[in-house]
mmCIF file of C-alpha atoms in Angstrom:
data_model
loop_
_atom_site.group_PDB
_atom_site.id
_atom_site.type_symbol
_atom_site.label_atom_id
_atom_site.label_comp_id
_atom_site.label_asym_id
_atom_site.label_seq_id
_atom_site.Cartn_x
_atom_site.Cartn_y
_atom_site.Cartn_z
ATOM 1 C CA MET A 18 38.720 -8.723 29.141
ATOM 2 C CA SER A 19 35.720 -10.825 29.602
ATOM 3 C CA ARG A 20 31.583 -9.256 29.768
ATOM 4 C CA HIS A 21 31.834 -10.029 33.432
ATOM 5 C CA GLY A 22 34.853 -8.312 33.972
ATOM 6 C CA VAL A 23 33.785 -5.080 31.847
ATOM 7 C CA VAL A 24 30.688 -4.657 34.421
ATOM 8 C CA GLY A 25 32.516 -5.125 37.311
ATOM 9 C CA ALA A 26 34.866 -2.449 36.386
ATOM 10 C CA LEU A 27 32.251 -0.583 35.241
ATOM 11 C CA TRP A 28 30.657 -1.244 38.617
ATOM 12 C CA ALA A 29 33.703 -0.147 40.578
ATOM 13 C CA LEU A 30 34.087 2.827 38.551
ATOM 14 C CA LEU A 31 30.689 4.148 38.997
ATOM 15 C CA ALA A 32 30.639 2.937 42.634
ATOM 16 C CA ARG A 33 33.201 6.130 42.866
ATOM 17 C CA ALA A 34 31.087 8.579 40.324
ATOM 18 C CA GLU A 35 29.903 11.107 42.624
ATOM 19 C CA GLN A 36 33.528 11.436 44.541
ATOM 20 C CA VAL A 37 35.446 11.587 41.409
ATOM 21 C CA GLY A 38 32.937 13.434 39.795
ATOM 22 C CA ILE A 39 31.580 11.080 36.673
ATOM 23 C CA ASP A 40 28.691 12.215 34.717
ATOM 24 C CA VAL A 41 26.964 8.569 33.797
ATOM 25 C CA ASP A 42 24.954 10.951 31.281
ATOM 26 C CA LEU A 43 27.989 12.445 29.639
ATOM 27 C CA LYS A 44 27.130 12.782 25.610
ATOM 28 C CA ASP A 45 29.605 11.818 22.950
ATOM 29 C CA ALA A 46 29.750 13.628 19.701
ATOM 30 C CA ASN A 47 26.134 12.532 18.380
ATOM 31 C CA GLY A 48 24.746 13.337 21.899
ATOM 32 C CA ARG A 49 24.457 9.885 22.896
ATOM 33 C CA THR A 50 25.175 8.428 26.457
ATOM 34 C CA PRO A 51 26.620 5.287 27.424
ATOM 35 C CA LEU A 52 22.678 4.244 28.450
ATOM 36 C CA SER A 53 21.936 4.710 24.706
ATOM 37 C CA TRP A 54 24.810 2.638 23.465
ATOM 38 C CA ALA A 55 24.447 0.009 25.980
ATOM 39 C CA ALA A 56 20.700 -0.249 25.239
ATOM 40 C CA GLU A 57 21.035 -0.299 21.577
ATOM 41 C CA ARG A 58 23.808 -3.241 21.804
ATOM 42 C CA GLY A 59 21.685 -5.313 23.982
ATOM 43 C CA HIS A 60 24.183 -4.813 27.173
ATOM 44 C CA GLU A 61 21.499 -6.002 29.654
ATOM 45 C CA ALA A 62 23.734 -5.806 32.881
ATOM 46 C CA ILE A 63 25.315 -2.643 31.926
ATOM 47 C CA VAL A 64 21.992 -1.034 31.431
ATOM 48 C CA LYS A 65 20.510 -2.025 34.643
ATOM 49 C CA LEU A 66 23.799 -0.942 36.593
ATOM 50 C CA LEU A 67 23.669 2.608 34.816
ATOM 51 C CA LEU A 68 20.027 3.081 35.408
ATOM 52 C CA ASP A 69 20.535 1.569 38.980
ATOM 53 C CA ARG A 70 22.919 4.922 39.306
ATOM 54 C CA GLY A 71 20.616 7.746 38.190
ATOM 55 C CA ALA A 72 21.058 7.564 34.432
ATOM 56 C CA ASN A 73 18.107 9.128 32.309
ATOM 57 C CA SER A 74 16.366 7.020 30.576
ATOM 58 C CA ARG A 75 14.258 9.911 28.534
ATOM 59 C CA MET A 76 17.948 11.307 26.939
ATOM 60 C CA PRO A 77 17.386 11.787 23.444
ATOM 61 C CA ASP A 78 20.358 11.686 21.621
ATOM 62 C CA ARG A 79 21.679 15.016 19.351
ATOM 63 C CA LYS A 80 21.730 13.933 15.751
ATOM 64 C CA TRP A 81 17.970 11.906 15.780
ATOM 65 C CA SER A 82 16.507 12.417 19.268
ATOM 66 C CA ARG A 83 16.516 9.067 19.592
ATOM 67 C CA THR A 84 16.080 7.608 23.361
ATOM 68 C CA PRO A 85 17.641 4.632 24.701
ATOM 69 C CA LEU A 86 14.250 3.031 24.424
ATOM 70 C CA ASP A 87 13.936 3.485 20.413
ATOM 71 C CA PHE A 88 17.175 1.944 20.580
ATOM 72 C CA ALA A 89 16.588 -1.127 22.450
ATOM 73 C CA ALA A 90 12.753 -1.468 20.544
ATOM 74 C CA GLU A 91 14.420 -1.027 17.203
ATOM 75 C CA LYS A 92 17.106 -3.729 18.026
ATOM 76 C CA GLY A 93 14.352 -6.485 19.855
ATOM 77 C CA HIS A 94 15.711 -6.600 23.310
ATOM 78 C CA GLY A 95 12.650 -6.865 25.224
ATOM 79 C CA ASP A 96 14.279 -7.356 28.383
ATOM 80 C CA ILE A 97 15.785 -4.103 28.114
ATOM 81 C CA VAL A 98 12.908 -2.273 26.990
ATOM 82 C CA LYS A 99 11.445 -3.467 30.295
ATOM 83 C CA LEU A 100 14.226 -1.933 32.794
ATOM 84 C CA LEU A 101 13.678 1.277 30.646
ATOM 85 C CA LEU A 102 10.003 1.453 31.085
ATOM 86 C CA ASP A 103 10.409 0.334 34.739
ATOM 87 C CA ASN A 104 12.713 3.147 35.259
ATOM 88 C CA GLY A 105 10.743 6.063 33.755
ATOM 89 C CA ALA A 106 11.304 5.763 30.011
ATOM 90 C CA CYS A 107 8.607 7.660 27.672
ATOM 91 C CA THR A 108 6.682 5.521 25.141
ATOM 92 C CA GLU A 109 5.692 8.672 23.358
ATOM 93 C CA MET A 110 8.922 10.539 22.475
ATOM 94 C CA PRO A 111 8.957 10.396 18.498
ATOM 95 C CA GLU A 112 12.645 10.504 16.800
ATOM 96 C CA LYS A 113 13.434 13.369 14.627
ATOM 97 C CA THR A 114 13.795 11.711 11.001
ATOM 98 C CA LYS A 115 10.900 9.950 10.661
ATOM 99 C CA GLY A 116 8.893 10.719 13.994
ATOM 100 C CA TRP A 117 8.710 7.003 14.921
ATOM 101 C CA THR A 118 7.963 6.025 18.108
ATOM 102 C CA PRO A 119 9.339 2.986 20.134
ATOM 103 C CA LEU A 120 5.793 0.928 19.259
ATOM 104 C CA CYS A 121 6.413 1.830 15.687
ATOM 105 C CA CYS A 122 9.891 0.285 15.748
ATOM 106 C CA ALA A 123 8.838 -2.817 17.357
ATOM 107 C CA ALA A 124 5.574 -3.353 15.073
ATOM 108 C CA GLU A 125 7.833 -2.708 12.067
ATOM 109 C CA ARG A 126 9.812 -5.226 12.660
ATOM 110 C CA GLY A 127 7.415 -8.045 13.906
ATOM 111 C CA TYR A 128 8.565 -7.898 17.932
ATOM 112 C CA GLU A 129 5.597 -9.335 19.363
ATOM 113 C CA ALA A 130 6.612 -9.495 22.780
ATOM 114 C CA ILE A 131 8.026 -5.718 22.810
ATOM 115 C CA THR A 132 4.580 -4.436 20.993
ATOM 116 C CA LYS A 133 2.437 -6.023 23.807
ATOM 117 C CA LEU A 134 4.791 -4.472 26.300
ATOM 118 C CA LEU A 135 4.596 -0.929 24.978
ATOM 119 C CA LEU A 136 0.867 -1.021 24.413
ATOM 120 C CA ASN A 137 0.519 -2.818 28.107
ATOM 121 C CA ARG A 138 2.731 0.651 29.492
ATOM 122 C CA SER A 139 -0.056 2.841 27.391
ATOM 123 C CA ALA A 140 2.021 3.481 24.169
ATOM 124 C CA ASN A 141 0.055 5.317 21.330
ATOM 125 C CA SER A 142 -1.139 2.576 19.054
ATOM 126 C CA GLY A 143 -2.874 5.559 16.417
ATOM 127 C CA GLY A 144 -0.035 8.160 16.671
ATOM 128 C CA PRO A 145 0.964 8.559 12.705
ATOM 129 C CA ASP A 146 4.738 9.001 12.037
ATOM 130 C CA LYS A 147 6.042 12.067 11.052
ATOM 131 C CA THR A 148 7.113 11.025 7.430
ATOM 132 C CA TRP A 149 4.326 9.146 5.913
ATOM 133 C CA ARG A 150 1.625 9.265 8.466
ATOM 134 C CA ARG A 151 1.456 5.861 8.830
ATOM 135 C CA THR A 152 0.696 4.320 12.468
ATOM 136 C CA SER A 153 2.436 1.079 13.975
ATOM 137 C CA LEU A 154 -0.388 -1.099 12.712
ATOM 138 C CA TRP A 155 0.565 0.185 9.242
ATOM 139 C CA TRP A 156 3.780 -1.341 9.396
ATOM 140 C CA ALA A 157 2.756 -4.444 11.024
ATOM 141 C CA ALA A 158 0.187 -4.750 8.160
ATOM 142 C CA GLU A 159 2.834 -3.938 5.604
ATOM 143 C CA ASN A 160 5.468 -6.441 7.092
ATOM 144 C CA LYS A 161 2.824 -9.444 7.166
ATOM 145 C CA ASP A 162 3.132 -9.822 10.958
ATOM 146 C CA LYS A 163 -0.436 -11.135 11.677
ATOM 147 C CA THR A 164 0.273 -11.636 15.167
ATOM 148 C CA VAL A 165 1.336 -7.831 15.936
ATOM 149 C CA VAL A 166 -1.509 -6.908 13.721
ATOM 150 C CA LYS A 167 -3.831 -8.550 15.828
ATOM 151 C CA LEU A 168 -2.491 -6.569 19.058
ATOM 152 C CA LEU A 169 -2.632 -3.197 17.247
ATOM 153 C CA LEU A 170 -6.107 -3.553 15.705
ATOM 154 C CA ALA A 171 -7.657 -1.183 17.731
ATOM 155 C CA CYS A 172 -6.994 1.615 14.947
ATOM 156 C CA THR A 173 -7.780 0.120 11.857
ATOM 157 C CA GLU A 174 -9.004 3.502 9.955
ATOM 158 C CA ALA A 175 -5.872 5.781 10.464
ATOM 159 C CA MET A 176 -4.777 7.071 7.216
ATOM 160 C CA ASP A 177 -1.106 8.050 6.179
ATOM 161 C CA LYS A 178 -0.251 11.494 4.389
ATOM 162 C CA GLU A 179 -1.681 9.882 0.947
ATOM 163 C CA GLY A 180 -5.148 9.248 2.881
ATOM 164 C CA ARG A 181 -4.267 5.327 2.690
ATOM 165 C CA THR A 182 -5.464 3.185 5.196
ATOM 166 C CA PRO A 183 -3.673 -0.278 6.686
ATOM 167 C CA LEU A 184 -6.166 -1.866 4.547
ATOM 168 C CA SER A 185 -5.782 -0.206 1.553
ATOM 169 C CA TRP A 186 -1.902 -0.814 1.912
ATOM 170 C CA ALA A 187 -2.391 -5.165 2.786
ATOM 171 C CA ALA A 188 -5.325 -5.026 -0.168
ATOM 172 C CA GLU A 189 -2.291 -3.428 -2.588
ATOM 173 C CA LYS A 190 0.327 -5.787 -1.219
ATOM 174 C CA GLY A 191 -1.826 -9.027 -1.492
ATOM 175 C CA ARG A 192 -1.834 -9.575 2.003
ATOM 176 C CA GLU A 193 -4.491 -11.905 2.533
ATOM 177 C CA ALA A 194 -4.235 -12.794 6.349
ATOM 178 C CA ILE A 195 -3.717 -9.708 7.052
ATOM 179 C CA VAL A 196 -6.929 -8.057 4.996
ATOM 180 C CA LYS A 197 -8.973 -11.043 6.738
ATOM 181 C CA LEU A 198 -7.808 -9.917 9.684
ATOM 182 C CA LEU A 199 -8.598 -6.198 9.753
ATOM 183 C CA LEU A 200 -12.152 -6.953 7.853
ATOM 184 C CA GLU A 201 -12.895 -9.414 10.810
ATOM 185 C CA ALA A 202 -12.001 -6.132 13.019
ATOM 186 C CA GLY A 203 -14.517 -4.021 11.240
ATOM 187 C CA ALA A 204 -12.012 -2.013 8.831
ATOM 188 C CA TYR A 205 -13.906 -0.120 6.624
ATOM 189 C CA THR A 206 -14.192 -1.238 2.727
ATOM 190 C CA GLU A 207 -15.052 2.257 1.152
ATOM 191 C CA ALA A 208 -12.214 4.452 2.642
ATOM 192 C CA VAL A 209 -11.091 6.459 -0.460
ATOM 193 C CA ASP A 210 -7.434 7.849 -0.532
ATOM 194 C CA LYS A 211 -6.131 11.145 -2.004
ATOM 195 C CA GLU A 212 -6.187 9.684 -5.676
ATOM 196 C CA GLY A 213 -9.379 8.317 -5.069
ATOM 197 C CA ARG A 214 -8.793 4.855 -4.724
ATOM 198 C CA THR A 215 -10.690 2.257 -2.208
ATOM 199 C CA PRO A 216 -8.885 -1.162 -1.143
ATOM 200 C CA LEU A 217 -10.572 -2.947 -3.615
ATOM 201 C CA TRP A 218 -9.525 -0.752 -6.362
ATOM 202 C CA ARG A 219 -5.671 -1.614 -5.168
ATOM 203 C CA ALA A 220 -6.005 -5.010 -5.132
ATOM 204 C CA ALA A 221 -7.944 -4.720 -8.320
ATOM 205 C CA ASP A 222 -4.924 -3.027 -9.808
ATOM 206 C CA LYS A 223 -2.081 -5.396 -8.556
ATOM 207 C CA GLY A 224 -4.391 -8.873 -10.023
ATOM 208 C CA HIS A 225 -4.569 -10.235 -6.033
ATOM 209 C CA ASP A 226 -7.421 -12.429 -6.703
ATOM 210 C CA ALA A 227 -8.116 -13.581 -3.477
ATOM 211 C CA VAL A 228 -7.979 -10.511 -1.686
ATOM 212 C CA VAL A 229 -10.540 -9.438 -4.265
ATOM 213 C CA LYS A 230 -12.433 -12.238 -3.581
ATOM 214 C CA LEU A 231 -12.623 -11.443 0.209
ATOM 215 C CA LEU A 232 -13.915 -7.532 -0.236
ATOM 216 C CA LEU A 233 -16.413 -8.248 -2.860
ATOM 217 C CA ASN A 234 -17.836 -10.663 -0.198
ATOM 218 C CA ARG A 235 -18.490 -7.621 2.243
ATOM 219 C CA ASP A 236 -21.877 -6.066 2.484
ATOM 220 C CA GLY A 237 -22.007 -2.816 0.487
ATOM 221 C CA ILE A 238 -18.930 -2.923 -1.385
ATOM 222 C CA ASP A 239 -18.931 -0.696 -4.172
ATOM 223 C CA VAL A 240 -17.246 -2.224 -7.479
ATOM 224 C CA ASN A 241 -17.531 0.720 -9.963
ATOM 225 C CA VAL A 242 -16.058 3.397 -7.582
ATOM 226 C CA GLN A 243 -13.996 5.785 -10.103
ATOM 227 C CA ASP A 244 -10.681 7.276 -8.824
ATOM 228 C CA ASN A 245 -9.817 11.043 -9.621
ATOM 229 C CA TYR A 246 -9.024 9.795 -13.542
ATOM 230 C CA GLY A 247 -12.353 8.129 -13.739
ATOM 231 C CA TRP A 248 -10.888 4.800 -13.342
ATOM 232 C CA THR A 249 -13.035 2.057 -11.547
ATOM 233 C CA PRO A 250 -11.571 -1.334 -10.250
ATOM 234 C CA LEU A 251 -12.545 -3.074 -13.551
ATOM 235 C CA SER A 252 -10.928 -0.195 -15.434
ATOM 236 C CA TRP A 253 -7.221 -1.438 -14.340
ATOM 237 C CA ALA A 254 -8.235 -5.560 -14.830
ATOM 238 C CA VAL A 255 -9.082 -4.548 -18.532
ATOM 239 C CA ILE A 256 -5.814 -2.468 -19.171
ATOM 240 C CA HIS A 257 -3.689 -4.879 -17.444
ATOM 241 C CA ASN A 258 -5.703 -7.618 -19.334
ATOM 242 C CA ARG A 259 -6.159 -9.941 -16.565
ATOM 243 C CA GLU A 260 -9.238 -11.767 -17.506
ATOM 244 C CA ALA A 261 -10.243 -13.962 -14.564
ATOM 245 C CA MET A 262 -10.261 -10.615 -12.971
ATOM 246 C CA VAL A 263 -12.765 -8.939 -15.128
ATOM 247 C CA GLN A 264 -14.813 -11.585 -15.137
ATOM 248 C CA LEU A 265 -15.057 -11.524 -11.392
ATOM 249 C CA LEU A 266 -15.667 -7.897 -11.331
ATOM 250 C CA LEU A 267 -18.604 -7.951 -13.918
ATOM 251 C CA SER A 268 -20.139 -10.980 -12.258
ATOM 252 C CA LYS A 269 -20.430 -8.680 -9.008
ATOM 253 C CA ASP A 270 -22.267 -5.780 -10.794
ATOM 254 C CA GLY A 271 -18.943 -4.090 -12.651
ATOM 255 C CA ILE A 272 -20.520 -1.688 -15.263
ATOM 256 C CA ALA A 273 -18.682 -2.217 -18.710
ATOM 257 C CA ASN A 274 -19.454 1.213 -20.104
ATOM 258 C CA VAL A 275 -18.252 3.327 -17.473
ATOM 259 C CA LYS A 276 -15.945 5.959 -19.160
ATOM 260 C CA ASP A 277 -12.798 7.870 -17.543
ATOM 261 C CA ILE A 278 -11.790 11.573 -17.431
ATOM 262 C CA LYS A 279 -10.992 11.018 -21.422
ATOM 263 C CA GLY A 280 -14.383 9.559 -22.163
ATOM 264 C CA ARG A 281 -12.872 6.539 -22.663
ATOM 265 C CA THR A 282 -14.360 2.982 -22.416
ATOM 266 C CA LEU A 283 -13.152 -0.167 -21.022
ATOM 267 C CA LEU A 284 -13.971 -1.744 -24.605
ATOM 268 C CA MET A 285 -11.651 1.011 -26.334
ATOM 269 C CA TRP A 286 -8.780 0.138 -23.612
ATOM 270 C CA ALA A 287 -8.923 -3.420 -24.595
ATOM 271 C CA ALA A 288 -9.238 -2.932 -28.223
ATOM 272 C CA GLU A 289 -6.173 -0.372 -28.004
ATOM 273 C CA ASN A 290 -4.316 -3.149 -26.527
ATOM 274 C CA GLY A 291 -5.238 -6.049 -28.345
ATOM 275 C CA GLU A 292 -6.967 -7.801 -25.470
ATOM 276 C CA ASP A 293 -8.980 -10.215 -27.437
ATOM 277 C CA MET A 294 -10.205 -12.481 -24.884
ATOM 278 C CA VAL A 295 -10.998 -9.239 -22.666
ATOM 279 C CA VAL A 296 -12.850 -7.752 -25.593
ATOM 280 C CA GLU A 297 -15.043 -10.807 -25.679
ATOM 281 C CA THR A 298 -15.980 -10.528 -22.415
ATOM 282 C CA LEU A 299 -16.615 -7.196 -22.182
ATOM 283 C CA LEU A 300 -18.982 -7.671 -25.189
ATOM 284 C CA GLU A 301 -20.911 -10.702 -23.713
ATOM 285 C CA ASN A 302 -21.631 -8.233 -20.775
ATOM 286 C CA GLY A 303 -22.961 -5.471 -23.064
ATOM 287 C CA ALA A 304 -19.951 -3.173 -23.852
ATOM 288 C CA ASN A 305 -21.338 -0.538 -26.258
ATOM 289 C CA LEU A 306 -19.337 -0.581 -29.541
ATOM 290 C CA GLU A 307 -20.337 2.999 -30.443
ATOM 291 C CA LEU A 308 -19.642 4.639 -27.584
ATOM 292 C CA ARG A 309 -16.766 7.690 -28.183
ATOM 293 C CA ASP A 310 -13.999 9.366 -26.226
ATOM 294 C CA LYS A 311 -13.421 13.007 -26.089
ATOM 295 C CA ASP A 312 -11.976 12.845 -29.452
ATOM 296 C CA GLY A 313 -14.683 10.901 -30.879
ATOM 297 C CA ARG A 314 -12.905 7.868 -31.570
ATOM 298 C CA THR A 315 -14.582 4.293 -31.333
ATOM 299 C CA ALA A 316 -13.339 0.969 -30.185
ATOM 300 C CA LEU A 317 -12.840 -0.082 -33.739
ATOM 301 C CA LEU A 318 -10.962 3.181 -34.637
ATOM 302 C CA LEU A 319 -8.765 2.632 -31.866
ATOM 303 C CA ALA A 320 -8.432 -0.786 -32.817
ATOM 304 C CA VAL A 321 -7.310 -0.286 -36.286
ATOM 305 C CA THR A 322 -5.166 2.515 -35.131
ATOM 306 C CA ASN A 323 -3.300 0.103 -33.337
ATOM 307 C CA HIS A 324 -3.022 -2.494 -35.768
ATOM 308 C CA ARG A 325 -5.010 -5.134 -33.827
ATOM 309 C CA GLU A 326 -6.380 -7.567 -36.286
ATOM 310 C CA GLY A 327 -7.945 -9.919 -33.937
ATOM 311 C CA VAL A 328 -10.041 -7.371 -32.269
ATOM 312 C CA VAL A 329 -10.849 -5.682 -35.484
ATOM 313 C CA ARG A 330 -12.334 -8.868 -36.852
ATOM 314 C CA GLN A 331 -14.334 -9.419 -33.386
ATOM 315 C CA LEU A 332 -15.766 -5.567 -33.339
ATOM 316 C CA LEU A 333 -16.810 -6.075 -36.858
ATOM 317 C CA GLU A 334 -18.525 -9.457 -36.211
ATOM 318 C CA LYS A 335 -20.596 -7.506 -34.038
ATOM 319 C CA GLY A 336 -21.461 -4.740 -35.918
ATOM 320 C CA ALA A 337 -18.999 -2.126 -35.431
ATOM 321 C CA ASP A 338 -19.914 0.778 -37.550
ATOM 322 C CA ILE A 339 -16.640 1.253 -40.370
ATOM 323 C CA GLU A 340 -18.177 4.925 -40.986
ATOM 324 C CA ALA A 341 -17.777 6.285 -37.413
ATOM 325 C CA LYS A 342 -15.748 9.752 -37.767
ATOM 326 C CA SER A 343 -13.468 10.953 -35.343
ATOM 327 C CA ASN A 344 -13.972 14.448 -34.602
ATOM 328 C CA TYR A 345 -11.373 14.964 -36.939
ATOM 329 C CA GLY A 346 -13.467 13.578 -39.621
ATOM 330 C CA MET A 347 -10.844 10.362 -39.709
ATOM 331 C CA THR A 348 -12.865 6.488 -40.398
ATOM 332 C CA PRO A 349 -11.508 3.247 -39.751
ATOM 333 C CA LEU A 350 -10.416 2.669 -43.521
ATOM 334 C CA PHE A 351 -8.785 5.995 -43.664
ATOM 335 C CA TRP A 352 -6.315 5.154 -40.763
ATOM 336 C CA ALA A 353 -5.711 1.463 -42.207
ATOM 337 C CA ARG A 354 -4.637 3.066 -45.648
ATOM 338 C CA VAL A 355 -2.577 5.518 -43.761
ATOM 339 C CA PHE A 356 -0.731 2.691 -41.838
ATOM 340 C CA GLU A 357 -0.754 0.327 -45.072
ATOM 341 C CA ARG A 358 -2.296 -2.163 -42.651
ATOM 342 C CA ASP A 359 -3.426 -4.438 -46.046
ATOM 343 C CA THR A 360 -5.413 -7.342 -43.687
ATOM 344 C CA ILE A 361 -7.447 -4.606 -41.691
ATOM 345 C CA VAL A 362 -8.068 -2.565 -45.108
ATOM 346 C CA GLN A 363 -9.462 -6.051 -46.402
ATOM 347 C CA GLN A 364 -11.460 -6.699 -43.519
ATOM 348 C CA LEU A 365 -13.130 -3.445 -43.819
ATOM 349 C CA MET A 366 -13.567 -3.411 -46.981
ATOM 350 C CA GLU A 367 -15.124 -6.527 -47.239
ATOM 351 C CA LYS A 368 -17.692 -5.866 -44.056
ATOM 352 C CA ALA A 369 -18.589 -2.208 -46.431
ATOM 353 C CA VAL A 370 -19.617 -4.952 -49.404
ATOM 354 C CA ILE A 371 -21.969 -6.476 -47.017
ATOM 355 C CA SER A 372 -23.222 -4.121 -45.258
ATOM 356 C CA GLY A 373 -23.742 -1.834 -48.825
#
């Protein structure tokens, strides 16, 4: 039977609904009504027919508490969304599993027309979902949909359950165009999430140079903000050996001698990881050779214990103290001998002779 035939047969059946006792909102095993299924499948004529016969546009299913509007919005059936809204469908009935509203569904999938339609019907763009506490704007930003983001920009500061804003997530994902839109809309650049991290921190962590530059061009940006572990945006650029990012952040007043909660400096991290170029950049920007971590270790001692011959050479040339002892009384030379690193032992001995 063709679709027209199905609609005709259904019309004939519904025309006698009251006479034969047909319930247009009769639910199946999952608690879904005929209207729910028709809305999801995009059967506009059937949806209209059911609504004309009094089908309940707000009826949620039993399993997920999802309404016909939820299904239509999720599947991108704009004409059906309009039909349902014209027949009393509610935009603010979140489904049970994630707490998503129809607007969340449409925004997450980038359905511009449906998003606009729902907003025009007073859908709440700032309401967070239940699972992640994320708004429709967050989902649109996550999925790189600039047009939908523009529609939703009224709520730039809503935070999810991790304390993160749409700008924080867009920055971490490297969504340059979305970041620019959010900044132009006045998004707060210094919003700190539950880990103590700002959008700049997140972008630097992932190595998104273009996004970092966008953020650094904003007035009042703090390049030295420390997270819960004492790490700054510069810390992660160093740890990940991103020399260009290190130079960029240092040029914007990044502090080379900042310490994390373990008392470790950027130079210590770079020395331990054998990052020759980053070590050089840090030294050129005032990194202190003799600062110590909580175990009393200097950058030189860390370079020695991790067998970083190139970095050992760099630090010795800059005058690093070869006699500096850790809290346990160990010198760089002691560890070089323990690990039988002949080249490093020779480097340290030659330095001792010159210094002596």
